[in-house]
Amino acid sequence: WTRRPPRPLPTLLFSSLLFSSLLFYSILFYSILFFSILLLAQESTGCRVIGGYNCKSNSRPYQAAIVTGDKGNWRIYCGGSLVHPCWVLTAAHCRVCLGKYNLKKVEPMEQCMDIAEAITHPGYNKKKMDKDYMLIRLKPCAIITKAVNVTRLPTSCPSDGQRCTVSGWGTIKSPQNKLPPKMQCANVSIVPYNQCNKAYFGRITSHMLCAGVPQGGIDTCQGDSGGPLVCNGLLEGVVSWGKFVCAQKGNPGVYAKVCCVVPWIQSTIKKRQEQFSG
């Protein structure tokens, strides 16, 4: 099971040896093939949008990009959602630019801030990937514009089958690692709890939800971690984890369920804002 921040995919390293027989080559080939199949069957904690499309510019003003690198040549690390002009909600396993569309260009509407503070949910369990939430305080706060805006928090949890959208700059191929410069969007639906829990052998907790498509081929992936799952204009999920090979049939993406922690989000922001304003 793996989280979904971008990182080099596993590679196999071999010593330089002289092989004297065709039989040994054959054994080596089939051994690598066998273990590669086993590797690809493992679950992963990196996230991505696969099977999606280029988002329309400024169509996701709440989308945050947690990046490294230099302006005009950012490298994606995680995604996030602006829930307050001074605060971004992301995944706890991520460690900010707003108003971005193309990471390889300096864009007139972009706002890039330092991270002043990161607050992980007190119940976060890294091993189980449970309660995978983190709030990031921005310095300076964001300026609300056409390209940068806050998302709305839910007042109830989403229904099974509800249609939602995901977005981010995660890899668009799996298990290969191909990061797009432009933000990708995809349409998915909420998967019933029992169905998803069965697919992941009982690992789905009450603070997780699943979303995908029945036929596979569309999913978040490595690099999309922390990004938004939005249903009817409400932030319902935070990209968290899934299979190592993304977008497999029968294995939807797993998200941290936002409806469970709205009180924590609101109280944390309120308390910290009062401390800094006072």
PDB file of N, CA and C in Angstrom, residues 70-153:
ATOM      1  N   ASP A  70      12.061  26.070  -9.197  1.00  0.00           N
ATOM      2  CA  ASP A  70      12.121  27.511  -9.408  1.00  0.00           C
ATOM      3  C   ASP A  70      10.906  27.991 -10.185  1.00  0.00           C
ATOM      4  N   LYS A  71      10.592  29.257 -10.024  1.00  0.00           N
ATOM      5  CA  LYS A  71       9.447  29.854 -10.703  1.00  0.00           C
ATOM      6  C   LYS A  71       9.573  29.661 -12.211  1.00  0.00           C
ATOM      7  N   GLY A  72       8.494  29.195 -12.831  1.00  0.00           N
ATOM      8  CA  GLY A  72       8.508  28.913 -14.256  1.00  0.00           C
ATOM      9  C   GLY A  72       8.991  27.518 -14.594  1.00  0.00           C
ATOM     10  N   ASN A  73       9.464  26.795 -13.591  1.00  0.00           N
ATOM     11  CA  ASN A  73       9.920  25.415 -13.814  1.00  0.00           C
ATOM     12  C   ASN A  73       9.666  24.588 -12.558  1.00  0.00           C
ATOM     13  N   TRP A  74       8.420  24.649 -12.052  1.00  0.00           N
ATOM     14  CA  TRP A  74       8.066  23.944 -10.824  1.00  0.00           C
ATOM     15  C   TRP A  74       7.993  22.443 -11.055  1.00  0.00           C
ATOM     16  N   ARG A  75       8.301  21.689 -10.017  1.00  0.00           N
ATOM     17  CA  ARG A  75       8.117  20.241 -10.006  1.00  0.00           C
ATOM     18  C   ARG A  75       7.092  19.913  -8.935  1.00  0.00           C
ATOM     19  N   ILE A  76       6.068  19.167  -9.316  1.00  0.00           N
ATOM     20  CA  ILE A  76       4.964  18.888  -8.402  1.00  0.00           C
ATOM     21  C   ILE A  76       5.395  17.928  -7.300  1.00  0.00           C
ATOM     22  N   TYR A  77       4.936  18.206  -6.091  1.00  0.00           N
ATOM     23  CA  TYR A  77       5.138  17.283  -4.976  1.00  0.00           C
ATOM     24  C   TYR A  77       3.795  16.758  -4.491  1.00  0.00           C
ATOM     25  N   CYS A  78       2.860  17.657  -4.285  1.00  0.00           N
ATOM     26  CA  CYS A  78       1.511  17.284  -3.848  1.00  0.00           C
ATOM     27  C   CYS A  78       0.520  18.332  -4.336  1.00  0.00           C
ATOM     28  N   GLY A  79      -0.746  18.016  -4.158  1.00  0.00           N
ATOM     29  CA  GLY A  79      -1.799  18.981  -4.404  1.00  0.00           C
ATOM     30  C   GLY A  79      -2.416  19.419  -3.093  1.00  0.00           C
ATOM     31  N   GLY A  80      -3.342  20.346  -3.173  1.00  0.00           N
ATOM     32  CA  GLY A  80      -4.049  20.810  -1.988  1.00  0.00           C
ATOM     33  C   GLY A  80      -5.250  21.634  -2.391  1.00  0.00           C
ATOM     34  N   SER A  81      -6.030  22.064  -1.394  1.00  0.00           N
ATOM     35  CA  SER A  81      -7.231  22.861  -1.645  1.00  0.00           C
ATOM     36  C   SER A  81      -7.236  24.066  -0.717  1.00  0.00           C
ATOM     37  N   LEU A  82      -7.501  25.244  -1.273  1.00  0.00           N
ATOM     38  CA  LEU A  82      -7.582  26.463  -0.483  1.00  0.00           C
ATOM     39  C   LEU A  82      -8.924  26.486   0.243  1.00  0.00           C
ATOM     40  N   VAL A  83      -8.904  26.378   1.571  1.00  0.00           N
ATOM     41  CA  VAL A  83     -10.139  26.357   2.360  1.00  0.00           C
ATOM     42  C   VAL A  83     -10.341  27.663   3.122  1.00  0.00           C
ATOM     43  N   HIS A  84      -9.351  28.540   3.085  1.00  0.00           N
ATOM     44  CA  HIS A  84      -9.371  29.850   3.746  1.00  0.00           C
ATOM     45  C   HIS A  84      -8.258  30.639   3.066  1.00  0.00           C
ATOM     46  N   PRO A  85      -8.374  31.963   2.953  1.00  0.00           N
ATOM     47  CA  PRO A  85      -7.298  32.706   2.285  1.00  0.00           C
ATOM     48  C   PRO A  85      -5.905  32.427   2.840  1.00  0.00           C
ATOM     49  N   CYS A  86      -5.830  32.010   4.104  1.00  0.00           N
ATOM     50  CA  CYS A  86      -4.529  31.743   4.724  1.00  0.00           C
ATOM     51  C   CYS A  86      -4.229  30.263   4.911  1.00  0.00           C
ATOM     52  N   TRP A  87      -5.133  29.381   4.482  1.00  0.00           N
ATOM     53  CA  TRP A  87      -4.972  27.964   4.814  1.00  0.00           C
ATOM     54  C   TRP A  87      -5.284  27.054   3.627  1.00  0.00           C
ATOM     55  N   VAL A  88      -4.440  26.020   3.469  1.00  0.00           N
ATOM     56  CA  VAL A  88      -4.626  24.979   2.455  1.00  0.00           C
ATOM     57  C   VAL A  88      -4.784  23.640   3.162  1.00  0.00           C
ATOM     58  N   LEU A  89      -5.767  22.853   2.730  1.00  0.00           N
ATOM     59  CA  LEU A  89      -5.933  21.486   3.227  1.00  0.00           C
ATOM     60  C   LEU A  89      -5.261  20.534   2.256  1.00  0.00           C
ATOM     61  N   THR A  90      -4.398  19.675   2.780  1.00  0.00           N
ATOM     62  CA  THR A  90      -3.714  18.692   1.947  1.00  0.00           C
ATOM     63  C   THR A  90      -3.610  17.389   2.727  1.00  0.00           C
ATOM     64  N   ALA A  91      -2.853  16.444   2.205  1.00  0.00           N
ATOM     65  CA  ALA A  91      -2.669  15.162   2.885  1.00  0.00           C
ATOM     66  C   ALA A  91      -1.540  15.275   3.900  1.00  0.00           C
ATOM     67  N   ALA A  92      -1.665  14.561   4.995  1.00  0.00           N
ATOM     68  CA  ALA A  92      -0.653  14.639   6.050  1.00  0.00           C
ATOM     69  C   ALA A  92       0.701  14.137   5.582  1.00  0.00           C
ATOM     70  N   HIS A  93       0.716  13.258   4.573  1.00  0.00           N
ATOM     71  CA  HIS A  93       2.004  12.728   4.136  1.00  0.00           C
ATOM     72  C   HIS A  93       2.693  13.650   3.128  1.00  0.00           C
ATOM     73  N   CYS A  94       2.106  14.796   2.793  1.00  0.00           N
ATOM     74  CA  CYS A  94       2.754  15.801   1.953  1.00  0.00           C
ATOM     75  C   CYS A  94       3.480  16.824   2.825  1.00  0.00           C
ATOM     76  N   ARG A  95       4.371  17.329   2.444  1.00  0.00           N
ATOM     77  CA  ARG A  95       5.052  18.386   3.249  1.00  0.00           C
ATOM     78  C   ARG A  95       5.111  19.693   2.608  1.00  0.00           C
ATOM     79  N   VAL A  96       3.662  26.938  -1.478  1.00  0.00           N
ATOM     80  CA  VAL A  96       2.431  26.311  -2.058  1.00  0.00           C
ATOM     81  C   VAL A  96       2.115  27.111  -3.294  1.00  0.00           C
ATOM     82  N   CYS A  97       1.852  26.725  -4.614  1.00  0.00           N
ATOM     83  CA  CYS A  97       1.443  27.780  -5.543  1.00  0.00           C
ATOM     84  C   CYS A  97      -0.055  27.694  -5.799  1.00  0.00           C
ATOM     85  N   LEU A  98      -0.673  28.846  -5.882  1.00  0.00           N
ATOM     86  CA  LEU A  98      -2.093  28.958  -6.213  1.00  0.00           C
ATOM     87  C   LEU A  98      -2.241  29.661  -7.556  1.00  0.00           C
ATOM     88  N   GLY A  99      -3.389  29.425  -8.203  1.00  0.00           N
ATOM     89  CA  GLY A  99      -3.632  30.070  -9.480  1.00  0.00           C
ATOM     90  C   GLY A  99      -2.793  29.514 -10.607  1.00  0.00           C
ATOM     91  N   LYS A 100      -2.236  28.300 -10.407  1.00  0.00           N
ATOM     92  CA  LYS A 100      -1.390  27.692 -11.429  1.00  0.00           C
ATOM     93  C   LYS A 100      -2.219  26.853 -12.389  1.00  0.00           C
ATOM     94  N   TYR A 101      -1.748  26.810 -13.647  1.00  0.00           N
ATOM     95  CA  TYR A 101      -2.310  25.918 -14.660  1.00  0.00           C
ATOM     96  C   TYR A 101      -1.179  25.142 -15.321  1.00  0.00           C
ATOM     97  N   ASN A 102      -0.166  25.870 -15.794  1.00  0.00           N
ATOM     98  CA  ASN A 102       0.996  25.247 -16.426  1.00  0.00           C
ATOM     99  C   ASN A 102       2.212  25.451 -15.521  1.00  0.00           C
ATOM    100  N   LEU A 103       2.729  24.347 -14.976  1.00  0.00           N
ATOM    101  CA  LEU A 103       3.842  24.430 -14.031  1.00  0.00           C
ATOM    102  C   LEU A 103       5.142  24.873 -14.686  1.00  0.00           C
ATOM    103  N   LYS A 104       5.217  24.800 -16.007  1.00  0.00           N
ATOM    104  CA  LYS A 104       6.443  25.129 -16.720  1.00  0.00           C
ATOM    105  C   LYS A 104       6.440  26.557 -17.254  1.00  0.00           C
ATOM    106  N   LYS A 105       5.476  27.358 -16.829  1.00  0.00           N
ATOM    107  CA  LYS A 105       5.403  28.753 -17.257  1.00  0.00           C
ATOM    108  C   LYS A 105       5.159  29.657 -16.064  1.00  0.00           C
ATOM    109  N   VAL A 106       5.699  30.882 -16.144  1.00  0.00           N
ATOM    110  CA  VAL A 106       5.337  31.910 -15.170  1.00  0.00           C
ATOM    111  C   VAL A 106       4.024  32.514 -15.642  1.00  0.00           C
ATOM    112  N   GLU A 107       2.982  32.410 -14.811  1.00  0.00           N
ATOM    113  CA  GLU A 107       1.646  32.851 -15.217  1.00  0.00           C
ATOM    114  C   GLU A 107       1.243  34.098 -14.436  1.00  0.00           C
ATOM    115  N   PRO A 108       0.575  35.044 -15.099  1.00  0.00           N
ATOM    116  CA  PRO A 108       0.281  36.337 -14.462  1.00  0.00           C
ATOM    117  C   PRO A 108      -0.604  36.248 -13.232  1.00  0.00           C
ATOM    118  N   MET A 109      -1.437  35.207 -13.129  1.00  0.00           N
ATOM    119  CA  MET A 109      -2.380  35.103 -12.016  1.00  0.00           C
ATOM    120  C   MET A 109      -1.860  34.229 -10.871  1.00  0.00           C
ATOM    121  N   GLU A 110      -0.664  33.682 -11.013  1.00  0.00           N
ATOM    122  CA  GLU A 110      -0.180  32.761  -9.982  1.00  0.00           C
ATOM    123  C   GLU A 110       0.231  33.506  -8.716  1.00  0.00           C
ATOM    124  N   GLN A 111       0.087  32.804  -7.580  1.00  0.00           N
ATOM    125  CA  GLN A 111       0.541  33.315  -6.286  1.00  0.00           C
ATOM    126  C   GLN A 111       1.291  32.183  -5.589  1.00  0.00           C
ATOM    127  N   CYS A 112       2.540  32.416  -5.283  1.00  0.00           N
ATOM    128  CA  CYS A 112       3.344  31.389  -4.627  1.00  0.00           C
ATOM    129  C   CYS A 112       3.779  31.888  -3.253  1.00  0.00           C
ATOM    130  N   MET A 113       3.468  31.097  -2.233  1.00  0.00           N
ATOM    131  CA  MET A 113       3.717  31.507  -0.859  1.00  0.00           C
ATOM    132  C   MET A 113       4.623  30.520  -0.145  1.00  0.00           C
ATOM    133  N   ASP A 114       5.193  30.995   0.946  1.00  0.00           N
ATOM    134  CA  ASP A 114       5.930  30.112   1.840  1.00  0.00           C
ATOM    135  C   ASP A 114       4.955  29.408   2.773  1.00  0.00           C
ATOM    136  N   ILE A 115       5.388  28.276   3.305  1.00  0.00           N
ATOM    137  CA  ILE A 115       4.604  27.556   4.310  1.00  0.00           C
ATOM    138  C   ILE A 115       5.053  28.048   5.683  1.00  0.00           C
ATOM    139  N   ALA A 116       4.152  28.750   6.372  1.00  0.00           N
ATOM    140  CA  ALA A 116       4.482  29.294   7.686  1.00  0.00           C
ATOM    141  C   ALA A 116       4.311  28.259   8.785  1.00  0.00           C
ATOM    142  N   GLU A 117       3.389  27.323   8.563  1.00  0.00           N
ATOM    143  CA  GLU A 117       3.069  26.353   9.608  1.00  0.00           C
ATOM    144  C   GLU A 117       2.326  25.182   8.981  1.00  0.00           C
ATOM    145  N   ALA A 118       2.569  23.992   9.473  1.00  0.00           N
ATOM    146  CA  ALA A 118       1.854  22.793   9.023  1.00  0.00           C
ATOM    147  C   ALA A 118       1.293  22.071  10.242  1.00  0.00           C
ATOM    148  N   ILE A 119      -0.005  21.801  10.214  1.00  0.00           N
ATOM    149  CA  ILE A 119      -0.667  21.145  11.340  1.00  0.00           C
ATOM    150  C   ILE A 119      -1.281  19.835  10.855  1.00  0.00           C
ATOM    151  N   THR A 120      -0.709  18.735  11.286  1.00  0.00           N
ATOM    152  CA  THR A 120      -1.220  17.411  10.936  1.00  0.00           C
ATOM    153  C   THR A 120      -2.369  17.046  11.862  1.00  0.00           C
ATOM    154  N   HIS A 121      -3.370  16.350  11.326  1.00  0.00           N
ATOM    155  CA  HIS A 121      -4.482  15.905  12.164  1.00  0.00           C
ATOM    156  C   HIS A 121      -3.931  15.063  13.315  1.00  0.00           C
ATOM    157  N   PRO A 122      -4.398  15.297  14.547  1.00  0.00           N
ATOM    158  CA  PRO A 122      -3.844  14.577  15.703  1.00  0.00           C
ATOM    159  C   PRO A 122      -4.028  13.070  15.646  1.00  0.00           C
ATOM    160  N   GLY A 123      -4.986  12.599  14.860  1.00  0.00           N
ATOM    161  CA  GLY A 123      -5.221  11.165  14.770  1.00  0.00           C
ATOM    162  C   GLY A 123      -4.545  10.494  13.594  1.00  0.00           C
ATOM    163  N   TYR A 124      -3.694  11.219  12.875  1.00  0.00           N
ATOM    164  CA  TYR A 124      -3.055  10.666  11.680  1.00  0.00           C
ATOM    165  C   TYR A 124      -2.239   9.423  12.006  1.00  0.00           C
ATOM    166  N   ASN A 125      -2.493   8.350  11.253  1.00  0.00           N
ATOM    167  CA  ASN A 125      -1.774   7.092  11.403  1.00  0.00           C
ATOM    168  C   ASN A 125      -1.048   6.813  10.090  1.00  0.00           C
ATOM    169  N   LYS A 126       0.251   7.033  10.081  1.00  0.00           N
ATOM    170  CA  LYS A 126       1.029   6.903   8.849  1.00  0.00           C
ATOM    171  C   LYS A 126       1.020   5.482   8.322  1.00  0.00           C
ATOM    172  N   LYS A 127       1.090   4.500   9.216  1.00  0.00           N
ATOM    173  CA  LYS A 127       1.135   3.105   8.793  1.00  0.00           C
ATOM    174  C   LYS A 127      -0.160   2.690   8.110  1.00  0.00           C
ATOM    175  N   LYS A 128      -1.288   3.077   8.695  1.00  0.00           N
ATOM    176  CA  LYS A 128      -2.591   2.713   8.132  1.00  0.00           C
ATOM    177  C   LYS A 128      -3.111   3.749   7.147  1.00  0.00           C
ATOM    178  N   MET A 129      -2.406   4.886   7.051  1.00  0.00           N
ATOM    179  CA  MET A 129      -2.817   5.999   6.195  1.00  0.00           C
ATOM    180  C   MET A 129      -4.204   6.502   6.569  1.00  0.00           C
ATOM    181  N   ASP A 130      -4.523   6.427   7.847  1.00  0.00           N
ATOM    182  CA  ASP A 130      -5.826   6.865   8.334  1.00  0.00           C
ATOM    183  C   ASP A 130      -5.753   8.325   8.791  1.00  0.00           C
ATOM    184  N   LYS A 131      -6.863   9.039   8.615  1.00  0.00           N
ATOM    185  CA  LYS A 131      -6.957  10.458   8.996  1.00  0.00           C
ATOM    186  C   LYS A 131      -5.803  11.245   8.374  1.00  0.00           C
ATOM    187  N   ASP A 132      -5.687  11.096   7.070  1.00  0.00           N
ATOM    188  CA  ASP A 132      -4.584  11.664   6.289  1.00  0.00           C
ATOM    189  C   ASP A 132      -4.901  13.116   5.910  1.00  0.00           C
ATOM    190  N   TYR A 133      -4.867  13.991   6.909  1.00  0.00           N
ATOM    191  CA  TYR A 133      -5.202  15.402   6.706  1.00  0.00           C
ATOM    192  C   TYR A 133      -4.084  16.276   7.258  1.00  0.00           C
ATOM    193  N   MET A 134      -3.837  17.382   6.580  1.00  0.00           N
ATOM    194  CA  MET A 134      -2.905  18.372   7.109  1.00  0.00           C
ATOM    195  C   MET A 134      -3.328  19.754   6.639  1.00  0.00           C
ATOM    196  N   LEU A 135      -3.301  20.711   7.549  1.00  0.00           N
ATOM    197  CA  LEU A 135      -3.562  22.108   7.223  1.00  0.00           C
ATOM    198  C   LEU A 135      -2.240  22.853   7.130  1.00  0.00           C
ATOM    199  N   ILE A 136      -2.095  23.663   6.090  1.00  0.00           N
ATOM    200  CA  ILE A 136      -0.892  24.461   5.877  1.00  0.00           C
ATOM    201  C   ILE A 136      -1.270  25.936   5.957  1.00  0.00           C
ATOM    202  N   ARG A 137      -0.571  26.673   6.812  1.00  0.00           N
ATOM    203  CA  ARG A 137      -0.807  28.119   6.891  1.00  0.00           C
ATOM    204  C   ARG A 137       0.140  28.818   5.924  1.00  0.00           C
ATOM    205  N   LEU A 138      -0.417  29.702   5.121  1.00  0.00           N
ATOM    206  CA  LEU A 138       0.345  30.380   4.083  1.00  0.00           C
ATOM    207  C   LEU A 138       0.923  31.698   4.586  1.00  0.00           C
ATOM    208  N   LYS A 139       2.081  32.059   4.044  1.00  0.00           N
ATOM    209  CA  LYS A 139       2.698  33.346   4.347  1.00  0.00           C
ATOM    210  C   LYS A 139       3.270  33.929   3.062  1.00  0.00           C
ATOM    211  N   PRO A 140       2.663  35.003   2.542  1.00  0.00           N
ATOM    212  CA  PRO A 140       1.477  35.705   3.041  1.00  0.00           C
ATOM    213  C   PRO A 140       0.201  34.948   2.691  1.00  0.00           C
ATOM    214  N   CYS A 141      -0.931  35.455   3.156  1.00  0.00           N
ATOM    215  CA  CYS A 141      -2.218  34.856   2.794  1.00  0.00           C
ATOM    216  C   CYS A 141      -2.491  35.096   1.315  1.00  0.00           C
ATOM    217  N   ALA A 142      -3.342  34.259   0.744  1.00  0.00           N
ATOM    218  CA  ALA A 142      -3.698  34.398  -0.667  1.00  0.00           C
ATOM    219  C   ALA A 142      -4.597  35.612  -0.879  1.00  0.00           C
ATOM    220  N   ILE A 143      -4.491  36.188  -2.059  1.00  0.00           N
ATOM    221  CA  ILE A 143      -5.395  37.260  -2.482  1.00  0.00           C
ATOM    222  C   ILE A 143      -6.448  36.626  -3.383  1.00  0.00           C
ATOM    223  N   ILE A 144      -7.712  36.788  -3.046  1.00  0.00           N
ATOM    224  CA  ILE A 144      -8.784  36.160  -3.815  1.00  0.00           C
ATOM    225  C   ILE A 144      -8.941  36.871  -5.156  1.00  0.00           C
ATOM    226  N   THR A 145      -8.866  36.080  -6.234  1.00  0.00           N
ATOM    227  CA  THR A 145      -8.988  36.597  -7.600  1.00  0.00           C
ATOM    228  C   THR A 145      -9.821  35.619  -8.420  1.00  0.00           C
ATOM    229  N   LYS A 146      -9.882  35.868  -9.717  1.00  0.00           N
ATOM    230  CA  LYS A 146     -10.560  34.936 -10.622  1.00  0.00           C
ATOM    231  C   LYS A 146      -9.866  33.582 -10.633  1.00  0.00           C
ATOM    232  N   ALA A 147      -8.551  33.589 -10.473  1.00  0.00           N
ATOM    233  CA  ALA A 147      -7.768  32.348 -10.559  1.00  0.00           C
ATOM    234  C   ALA A 147      -7.509  31.703  -9.210  1.00  0.00           C
ATOM    235  N   VAL A 148      -7.761  32.426  -8.122  1.00  0.00           N
ATOM    236  CA  VAL A 148      -7.492  31.919  -6.773  1.00  0.00           C
ATOM    237  C   VAL A 148      -8.712  32.163  -5.896  1.00  0.00           C
ATOM    238  N   ASN A 149      -9.283  31.086  -5.380  1.00  0.00           N
ATOM    239  CA  ASN A 149     -10.463  31.228  -4.523  1.00  0.00           C
ATOM    240  C   ASN A 149     -10.559  30.028  -3.587  1.00  0.00           C
ATOM    241  N   VAL A 150     -11.325  30.183  -2.515  1.00  0.00           N
ATOM    242  CA  VAL A 150     -11.498  29.090  -1.557  1.00  0.00           C
ATOM    243  C   VAL A 150     -12.568  28.126  -2.049  1.00  0.00           C
ATOM    244  N   THR A 151     -12.465  26.890  -1.620  1.00  0.00           N
ATOM    245  CA  THR A 151     -13.492  25.899  -1.908  1.00  0.00           C
ATOM    246  C   THR A 151     -14.447  25.819  -0.728  1.00  0.00           C
ATOM    247  N   ARG A 152     -15.624  25.276  -0.963  1.00  0.00           N
ATOM    248  CA  ARG A 152     -16.619  25.145   0.107  1.00  0.00           C
ATOM    249  C   ARG A 152     -16.485  23.788   0.782  1.00  0.00           C
ATOM    250  N   LEU A 153     -16.642  23.785   2.100  1.00  0.00           N
ATOM    251  CA  LEU A 153     -16.607  22.539   2.860  1.00  0.00           C
ATOM    252  C   LEU A 153     -18.004  21.937   2.926  1.00  0.00           C
TER     253      LEU A 153
END
